[in-house]
PDB file of C-alpha atoms in Angstrom:
ATOM      1  CA  MET A  27      82.666 -44.134 -23.310  1.00  0.00           C
ATOM      2  CA  LYS A  28      82.379 -40.394 -22.777  1.00  0.00           C
ATOM      3  CA  ILE A  29      85.446 -38.432 -21.689  1.00  0.00           C
ATOM      4  CA  ASP A  30      84.531 -35.084 -20.102  1.00  0.00           C
ATOM      5  CA  PHE A  31      87.699 -32.983 -20.260  1.00  0.00           C
ATOM      6  CA  SER A  32      86.045 -30.283 -18.130  1.00  0.00           C
ATOM      7  CA  LYS A  33      86.231 -32.748 -15.216  1.00  0.00           C
ATOM      8  CA  ILE A  34      89.925 -33.575 -15.761  1.00  0.00           C
ATOM      9  CA  ALA A  35      92.418 -31.347 -13.965  1.00  0.00           C
ATOM     10  CA  GLU A  36      94.631 -29.227 -16.154  1.00  0.00           C
ATOM     11  CA  GLY A  37      98.283 -30.222 -15.972  1.00  0.00           C
ATOM     12  CA  ILE A  38     101.245 -28.035 -16.843  1.00  0.00           C
ATOM     13  CA  VAL A  39     104.350 -29.680 -18.260  1.00  0.00           C
ATOM     14  CA  PRO A  40     107.325 -27.305 -18.542  1.00  0.00           C
ATOM     15  CA  ASN A  41     109.704 -27.779 -21.489  1.00  0.00           C
ATOM     16  CA  PHE A  42     107.818 -30.873 -22.735  1.00  0.00           C
ATOM     17  CA  LYS A  43     110.111 -33.082 -24.836  1.00  0.00           C
ATOM     18  CA  GLY A  44     112.708 -30.283 -24.719  1.00  0.00           C
ATOM     19  CA  GLY A  45     110.329 -27.599 -25.969  1.00  0.00           C
ATOM     20  CA  GLU A  46     110.046 -23.979 -24.886  1.00  0.00           C
ATOM     21  CA  GLY A  47     107.624 -22.760 -22.230  1.00  0.00           C
ATOM     22  CA  MET A  48     104.704 -24.856 -21.026  1.00  0.00           C
ATOM     23  CA  TYR A  49     102.499 -27.546 -22.511  1.00  0.00           C
ATOM     24  CA  ILE A  50      99.106 -27.232 -20.839  1.00  0.00           C
ATOM     25  CA  ARG A  51      96.943 -30.348 -21.112  1.00  0.00           C
ATOM     26  CA  ARG A  52      94.037 -32.326 -19.810  1.00  0.00           C
ATOM     27  CA  LEU A  53      95.020 -35.990 -20.095  1.00  0.00           C
ATOM     28  CA  TYR A  54      93.052 -39.230 -20.085  1.00  0.00           C
ATOM     29  CA  SER A  55      95.007 -42.489 -20.276  1.00  0.00           C
ATOM     30  CA  ASP A  56      93.974 -46.123 -19.977  1.00  0.00           C
ATOM     31  CA  GLY A  57      97.599 -47.302 -20.035  1.00  0.00           C
ATOM     32  CA  LYS A  58      97.530 -48.044 -23.773  1.00  0.00           C
ATOM     33  CA  VAL A  59      96.095 -44.854 -25.274  1.00  0.00           C
ATOM     34  CA  LYS A  60      96.558 -41.220 -24.219  1.00  0.00           C
ATOM     35  CA  ILE A  61      93.817 -38.770 -25.182  1.00  0.00           C
ATOM     36  CA  MET A  62      94.507 -35.092 -24.563  1.00  0.00           C
ATOM     37  CA  MET A  63      93.198 -31.583 -24.931  1.00  0.00           C
ATOM     38  CA  GLY A  64      96.336 -29.491 -25.295  1.00  0.00           C
ATOM     39  CA  LYS A  65      97.279 -25.832 -25.350  1.00  0.00           C
ATOM     40  CA  LEU A  66     100.446 -23.955 -26.246  1.00  0.00           C
ATOM     41  CA  ARG A  67     100.659 -20.256 -25.502  1.00  0.00           C
ATOM     42  CA  PRO A  68     102.359 -17.923 -28.012  1.00  0.00           C
ATOM     43  CA  GLY A  69     106.085 -18.674 -28.183  1.00  0.00           C
ATOM     44  CA  HIS A  70     105.703 -22.080 -26.508  1.00  0.00           C
ATOM     45  CA  SER A  71     106.438 -25.447 -28.111  1.00  0.00           C
ATOM     46  CA  ILE A  72     106.626 -29.222 -27.781  1.00  0.00           C
ATOM     47  CA  GLY A  73     110.195 -30.303 -28.533  1.00  0.00           C
ATOM     48  CA  LEU A  74     111.301 -32.478 -31.415  1.00  0.00           C
ATOM     49  CA  HIS A  75     110.761 -36.136 -30.526  1.00  0.00           C
ATOM     50  CA  ARG A  76     110.488 -39.529 -32.215  1.00  0.00           C
ATOM     51  CA  HIS A  77     107.524 -41.858 -31.664  1.00  0.00           C
ATOM     52  CA  GLU A  78     109.021 -45.215 -30.715  1.00  0.00           C
ATOM     53  CA  GLY A  79     106.209 -47.665 -29.975  1.00  0.00           C
ATOM     54  CA  SER A  80     103.406 -45.159 -30.525  1.00  0.00           C
ATOM     55  CA  SER A  81     101.965 -42.811 -33.118  1.00  0.00           C
ATOM     56  CA  GLU A  82     100.165 -39.491 -32.674  1.00  0.00           C
ATOM     57  CA  VAL A  83      97.243 -37.705 -34.273  1.00  0.00           C
ATOM     58  CA  PHE A  84      96.261 -34.167 -33.425  1.00  0.00           C
ATOM     59  CA  TYR A  85      93.414 -31.975 -34.588  1.00  0.00           C
ATOM     60  CA  ILE A  86      93.818 -28.199 -34.404  1.00  0.00           C
ATOM     61  CA  LEU A  87      90.919 -26.461 -32.654  1.00  0.00           C
ATOM     62  CA  SER A  88      92.126 -22.837 -32.566  1.00  0.00           C
ATOM     63  CA  GLY A  89      95.188 -20.745 -33.257  1.00  0.00           C
ATOM     64  CA  GLU A  90      97.932 -21.555 -35.725  1.00  0.00           C
ATOM     65  CA  GLY A  91     100.740 -24.047 -35.246  1.00  0.00           C
ATOM     66  CA  THR A  92     103.990 -24.779 -36.996  1.00  0.00           C
ATOM     67  CA  CYS A  93     104.914 -28.431 -37.105  1.00  0.00           C
ATOM     68  CA  LEU A  94     108.235 -29.877 -38.180  1.00  0.00           C
ATOM     69  CA  TYR A  95     107.645 -33.387 -39.454  1.00  0.00           C
ATOM     70  CA  GLU A  96     110.591 -35.409 -40.718  1.00  0.00           C
ATOM     71  CA  GLY A  97     112.453 -32.185 -41.517  1.00  0.00           C
ATOM     72  CA  GLU A  98     109.553 -30.525 -43.394  1.00  0.00           C
ATOM     73  CA  GLN A  99     107.612 -27.543 -42.043  1.00  0.00           C
ATOM     74  CA  GLU A 100     103.801 -27.673 -41.973  1.00  0.00           C
ATOM     75  CA  ILE A 101     101.489 -24.797 -41.020  1.00  0.00           C
ATOM     76  CA  LEU A 102      98.441 -26.074 -39.139  1.00  0.00           C
ATOM     77  CA  ARG A 103      95.200 -24.133 -38.730  1.00  0.00           C
ATOM     78  CA  PRO A 104      91.801 -24.947 -37.191  1.00  0.00           C
ATOM     79  CA  GLY A 105      90.369 -28.072 -38.805  1.00  0.00           C
ATOM     80  CA  ASP A 106      93.767 -29.433 -39.855  1.00  0.00           C
ATOM     81  CA  VAL A 107      94.884 -32.889 -38.728  1.00  0.00           C
ATOM     82  CA  HIS A 108      98.518 -33.888 -38.284  1.00  0.00           C
ATOM     83  CA  TYR A 109      99.570 -37.548 -38.145  1.00  0.00           C
ATOM     84  CA  CYS A 110     102.966 -38.764 -36.942  1.00  0.00           C
ATOM     85  CA  PRO A 111     103.365 -42.521 -37.547  1.00  0.00           C
ATOM     86  CA  MET A 112     105.409 -44.761 -35.283  1.00  0.00           C
ATOM     87  CA  GLY A 113     109.137 -44.350 -35.923  1.00  0.00           C
ATOM     88  CA  LYS A 114     108.809 -40.771 -37.244  1.00  0.00           C
ATOM     89  CA  GLU A 115     109.638 -37.484 -35.486  1.00  0.00           C
ATOM     90  CA  HIS A 116     107.840 -34.197 -35.114  1.00  0.00           C
ATOM     91  CA  THR A 117     107.476 -31.050 -33.040  1.00  0.00           C
ATOM     92  CA  LEU A 118     104.726 -28.454 -32.580  1.00  0.00           C
ATOM     93  CA  MET A 119     105.325 -24.735 -32.090  1.00  0.00           C
ATOM     94  CA  ASN A 120     103.033 -21.788 -31.516  1.00  0.00           C
ATOM     95  CA  LYS A 121     104.585 -18.904 -33.450  1.00  0.00           C
ATOM     96  CA  GLY A 122     101.276 -17.038 -33.531  1.00  0.00           C
ATOM     97  CA  SER A 123      99.773 -14.357 -31.302  1.00  0.00           C
ATOM     98  CA  GLU A 124      96.960 -16.418 -29.736  1.00  0.00           C
ATOM     99  CA  ASP A 125      96.777 -19.728 -27.871  1.00  0.00           C
ATOM    100  CA  LEU A 126      97.096 -22.867 -29.997  1.00  0.00           C
ATOM    101  CA  THR A 127      94.594 -25.492 -28.830  1.00  0.00           C
ATOM    102  CA  PHE A 128      94.341 -29.038 -30.115  1.00  0.00           C
ATOM    103  CA  PHE A 129      92.970 -32.516 -29.449  1.00  0.00           C
ATOM    104  CA  ALA A 130      95.576 -35.316 -29.512  1.00  0.00           C
ATOM    105  CA  VAL A 131      95.491 -39.118 -29.436  1.00  0.00           C
ATOM    106  CA  VAL A 132      98.619 -41.214 -28.805  1.00  0.00           C
ATOM    107  CA  PRO A 133      97.976 -44.975 -29.099  1.00  0.00           C
ATOM    108  CA  GLU A 134     100.691 -47.425 -28.069  1.00  0.00           C
ATOM    109  CA  HIS A 135     101.511 -50.102 -30.651  1.00  0.00           C
ATOM    110  CA  LEU A 136     102.509 -53.696 -30.139  1.00  0.00           C
ATOM    111  CA  LEU A 137     106.068 -53.945 -31.379  1.00  0.00           C
ATOM    112  CA  GLY A 138     106.949 -56.925 -33.527  1.00  0.00           C
ATOM    113  CA  VAL A 139     103.346 -57.588 -34.558  1.00  0.00           C
ATOM    114  CA  PRO A 140     102.795 -57.233 -38.323  1.00  0.00           C
ATOM    115  CA  GLU A 141     100.227 -54.673 -39.473  1.00  0.00           C
ATOM    116  CA  GLN A 142      97.073 -56.040 -41.040  1.00  0.00           C
TER     117      GLN A 142
END
């Protein structure tokens, strides 16, 4: 199935998860998985949050991001992938001078079902 983000309206979420500024995204969701193209302008961030019932993977397309993952700081550049497993917490900040753009996937998990 092809997802054409150019045909999905851009949404603006202010102070997403308690972050600063705006999270700009194009979002596709089938009710179980969210697939997004996201952007954070310089000085903007996604607030610190824990993934309860889901995980998240994002791939940096442009710019430079600072991620706090379980209390550790990670610098993310184009081509880097960040993974936040279910039950862990993270945040993403744009401390750079250009837009930070990324592709993100957030799958919901069945709670109480053992992993295989």
